[in-house]
CSV table of C-alpha atoms in Angstrom, one decimal:
chain,number,residue,atom,x,y,z
A,99,UNK,CA,0.6,-15.5,-22.8
A,100,UNK,CA,4.1,-16.8,-23.3
A,101,UNK,CA,5.2,-20.4,-22.6
A,102,UNK,CA,7.7,-18.9,-20.0
A,103,UNK,CA,4.9,-17.1,-18.2
A,104,UNK,CA,2.8,-20.3,-18.2
A,105,UNK,CA,5.7,-22.3,-16.8
A,106,UNK,CA,6.3,-19.7,-14.0
A,107,UNK,CA,2.5,-19.8,-13.2
A,108,UNK,CA,2.6,-23.6,-12.9
A,109,UNK,CA,5.7,-23.5,-10.7
A,110,UNK,CA,4.0,-20.9,-8.5
A,111,UNK,CA,1.0,-23.2,-8.1
A,112,UNK,CA,3.2,-26.3,-7.5
A,113,UNK,CA,5.2,-24.5,-4.8
A,114,UNK,CA,2.1,-24.5,-2.7
A,115,UNK,CA,2.4,-20.9,-1.5
A,116,UNK,CA,-0.6,-19.7,0.4
A,117,UNK,CA,-3.2,-18.1,-2.0
A,118,UNK,CA,-3.5,-15.1,0.3
A,119,UNK,CA,0.2,-14.3,-0.1
A,120,UNK,CA,-0.1,-14.7,-3.9
A,121,UNK,CA,-3.1,-12.5,-4.0
A,122,UNK,CA,-1.3,-9.9,-1.9
A,123,UNK,CA,1.7,-9.9,-4.2
A,124,UNK,CA,-0.6,-9.5,-7.2
A,125,UNK,CA,-2.4,-6.7,-5.5
A,126,UNK,CA,0.9,-4.8,-4.8
A,127,UNK,CA,1.8,-5.0,-8.5
A,128,UNK,CA,-1.6,-3.7,-9.5
A,129,UNK,CA,-1.9,-0.9,-7.0
A,130,UNK,CA,1.7,0.3,-7.1
A,131,UNK,CA,2.9,0.1,-10.7
A,132,UNK,CA,6.1,1.8,-9.7
A,133,UNK,CA,7.2,-1.4,-8.0
A,134,UNK,CA,7.3,-3.2,-11.4
A,135,UNK,CA,9.0,-0.2,-13.0
A,136,UNK,CA,11.8,-0.3,-10.4
A,137,UNK,CA,12.2,-4.1,-10.6
A,138,UNK,CA,12.5,-4.1,-14.4
A,139,UNK,CA,14.8,-1.1,-14.5
A,140,UNK,CA,18.2,-2.3,-15.8
A,141,UNK,CA,20.1,0.5,-14.1
A,142,UNK,CA,19.1,-0.7,-10.6
A,143,UNK,CA,21.3,-3.4,-9.2
A,144,UNK,CA,20.0,-6.9,-8.4
A,145,UNK,CA,20.9,-6.4,-4.7
A,146,UNK,CA,18.7,-3.3,-4.5
A,147,UNK,CA,15.9,-5.1,-6.3
A,148,UNK,CA,16.2,-8.1,-3.9
A,149,UNK,CA,16.1,-5.7,-1.0
A,150,UNK,CA,12.9,-4.1,-2.3
A,151,UNK,CA,11.3,-7.5,-2.9
A,152,UNK,CA,12.1,-8.5,0.7
A,153,UNK,CA,10.6,-5.4,2.2
A,154,UNK,CA,7.5,-5.0,0.0
A,155,UNK,CA,6.2,-8.5,-0.6
A,156,UNK,CA,4.9,-11.3,1.6
A,157,UNK,CA,7.8,-13.5,2.8
A,158,UNK,CA,6.3,-16.6,1.1
A,159,UNK,CA,6.6,-14.8,-2.3
A,160,UNK,CA,10.1,-13.4,-1.8
A,161,UNK,CA,12.2,-16.2,-3.2
A,162,UNK,CA,9.9,-16.8,-6.2
A,163,UNK,CA,9.9,-13.0,-7.1
A,164,UNK,CA,13.7,-12.8,-6.6
A,165,UNK,CA,14.1,-15.7,-9.1
A,166,UNK,CA,11.8,-14.0,-11.6
A,167,UNK,CA,13.8,-10.8,-11.2
A,168,UNK,CA,17.1,-12.7,-11.6
A,169,UNK,CA,15.8,-14.2,-14.8
A,170,UNK,CA,14.5,-10.9,-16.1
A,171,UNK,CA,10.9,-12.1,-16.0
A,172,UNK,CA,9.5,-9.8,-13.4
A,173,UNK,CA,8.0,-7.6,-16.1
A,174,UNK,CA,5.8,-10.5,-17.1
A,175,UNK,CA,4.3,-10.8,-13.6
A,176,UNK,CA,0.7,-10.1,-14.8
A,177,UNK,CA,0.9,-13.0,-17.2
A,178,UNK,CA,2.5,-15.2,-14.6
A,179,UNK,CA,-0.4,-14.5,-12.1
A,180,UNK,CA,-2.9,-15.1,-14.9
A,181,UNK,CA,-1.3,-18.4,-15.7
A,182,UNK,CA,-1.3,-19.3,-12.0
A,183,UNK,CA,-5.0,-18.6,-11.8
A,184,UNK,CA,-5.7,-20.5,-15.0
A,185,UNK,CA,-3.7,-23.6,-13.8
A,186,UNK,CA,-5.2,-23.4,-10.3
A,187,UNK,CA,-8.7,-23.4,-11.8
A,188,UNK,CA,-7.9,-26.2,-14.1
A,189,UNK,CA,-6.5,-28.4,-11.3
A,190,UNK,CA,-9.7,-27.7,-9.2
A,191,UNK,CA,-12.0,-28.3,-12.2
A,192,UNK,CA,-13.3,-24.8,-12.1
A,193,UNK,CA,-14.6,-23.3,-15.3
A,194,UNK,CA,-14.1,-19.6,-16.0
A,195,UNK,CA,-16.8,-17.8,-18.1
A,196,UNK,CA,-17.9,-14.2,-18.7
A,197,UNK,CA,-21.5,-13.3,-18.8
A,198,UNK,CA,-22.4,-10.1,-20.7
A,199,UNK,CA,-25.8,-8.7,-19.8
A,200,UNK,CA,-28.1,-5.7,-20.0
A,201,UNK,CA,-30.1,-6.4,-16.8
A,202,UNK,CA,-28.2,-8.4,-14.2
A,203,UNK,CA,-29.7,-11.9,-14.0
A,204,UNK,CA,-31.4,-13.2,-10.9
A,205,UNK,CA,-29.5,-15.6,-8.7
A,206,UNK,CA,-31.6,-18.6,-10.0
A,207,UNK,CA,-30.8,-17.6,-13.6
A,208,UNK,CA,-27.1,-17.5,-12.8
A,209,UNK,CA,-27.3,-20.9,-11.2
A,210,UNK,CA,-29.0,-22.3,-14.4
A,211,UNK,CA,-26.2,-20.8,-16.5
A,212,UNK,CA,-23.6,-22.3,-14.3
A,213,UNK,CA,-25.3,-25.7,-14.4
A,214,UNK,CA,-25.5,-25.5,-18.2
A,215,UNK,CA,-21.7,-24.7,-18.4
A,216,UNK,CA,-20.8,-27.5,-15.9
A,217,UNK,CA,-22.8,-30.0,-17.9
A,218,UNK,CA,-21.5,-28.9,-21.2
A,219,UNK,CA,-17.8,-28.7,-20.2
A,220,UNK,CA,-17.6,-31.1,-17.3
A,221,UNK,CA,-16.6,-28.7,-14.6
A,222,UNK,CA,-17.4,-28.9,-10.9
A,223,UNK,CA,-18.2,-25.2,-10.6
A,224,UNK,CA,-18.1,-22.0,-12.6
A,225,UNK,CA,-16.3,-18.8,-11.9
A,226,UNK,CA,-18.6,-16.3,-13.6
A,227,UNK,CA,-17.4,-12.8,-14.4
A,228,UNK,CA,-20.3,-10.4,-14.8
A,229,UNK,CA,-20.1,-7.5,-17.3
A,230,UNK,CA,-22.9,-5.1,-18.0
A,231,UNK,CA,-23.2,-4.3,-21.7
A,232,UNK,CA,-26.3,-2.1,-22.6
A,233,UNK,CA,-25.4,-2.5,-26.3
A,234,UNK,CA,-26.9,-6.0,-26.2
A,235,UNK,CA,-30.3,-4.3,-26.0
A,236,UNK,CA,-31.6,-7.3,-23.9
A,237,UNK,CA,-30.7,-10.9,-23.2
A,238,UNK,CA,-27.1,-12.0,-22.6
A,239,UNK,CA,-23.9,-13.5,-24.1
A,240,UNK,CA,-21.7,-16.1,-22.5
A,241,UNK,CA,-18.0,-16.4,-23.3
A,242,UNK,CA,-16.5,-19.7,-22.3
A,243,UNK,CA,-13.0,-20.2,-23.6
A,244,UNK,CA,-13.2,-19.7,-27.3
A,245,UNK,CA,-16.9,-20.4,-27.4
A,246,UNK,CA,-19.7,-17.8,-27.4
A,247,UNK,CA,-23.3,-18.4,-26.7
A,248,UNK,CA,-25.3,-15.4,-27.9
A,249,UNK,CA,-28.9,-15.0,-26.5
A,250,UNK,CA,-28.9,-11.2,-26.9
A,251,UNK,CA,-31.4,-9.2,-28.8
A,252,UNK,CA,-28.5,-7.6,-30.7
A,253,UNK,CA,-27.4,-11.1,-31.7
A,254,UNK,CA,-30.9,-12.2,-32.7
A,255,UNK,CA,-31.2,-9.0,-34.9
A,256,UNK,CA,-27.9,-9.8,-36.5
A,257,UNK,CA,-29.0,-13.4,-37.1
A,258,UNK,CA,-32.3,-12.1,-38.7
A,259,UNK,CA,-30.4,-9.7,-40.9
A,260,UNK,CA,-28.0,-12.5,-42.1
A,261,UNK,CA,-30.8,-14.9,-42.8
A,262,UNK,CA,-32.8,-12.4,-44.7
A,263,UNK,CA,-29.8,-11.6,-46.9
A,264,UNK,CA,-29.5,-15.3,-47.7
A,265,UNK,CA,-33.2,-15.6,-48.3
A,266,UNK,CA,-33.5,-18.2,-45.6
A,267,UNK,CA,-36.4,-18.9,-43.4
A,268,UNK,CA,-36.1,-17.1,-40.0
A,269,UNK,CA,-36.7,-19.2,-36.9
A,270,UNK,CA,-36.0,-18.3,-33.3
A,271,UNK,CA,-35.6,-21.0,-30.7
């Protein structure tokens, strides 16, 4: 993610635009990729691009998107929305983590994972993205920022293999 995209994401947050309007604009870009293609096309005039923005997007987002278009940043809209969400979560003390699993954990297990992450990283809540991954064989892996917590069978097997190569004693906690 570029510094410019991060700056735009922060500005978008600081403008105080309704989250629903931001989500709607992001959804338009995702569901209709031709919109981004048109808005980044150098052969189309800025007047036409501004008209399209005014007709397609929520009115709360129009000026922001026109400014991105004027500054030739509209092609980075995905990064800008990602930066907006990251900054918003940071301001609200929300942690973002990904849980990879074979069998989806029960609600009480998810709550314990969220409690662990909040305690470890000082968050008030966790936004947990769930991803099924049968290659883990069992157990789960948590990705939190640059950290990984591997409690999968595949991970344990790799640990066993590594320890056996080193001639170390094998212990599982």
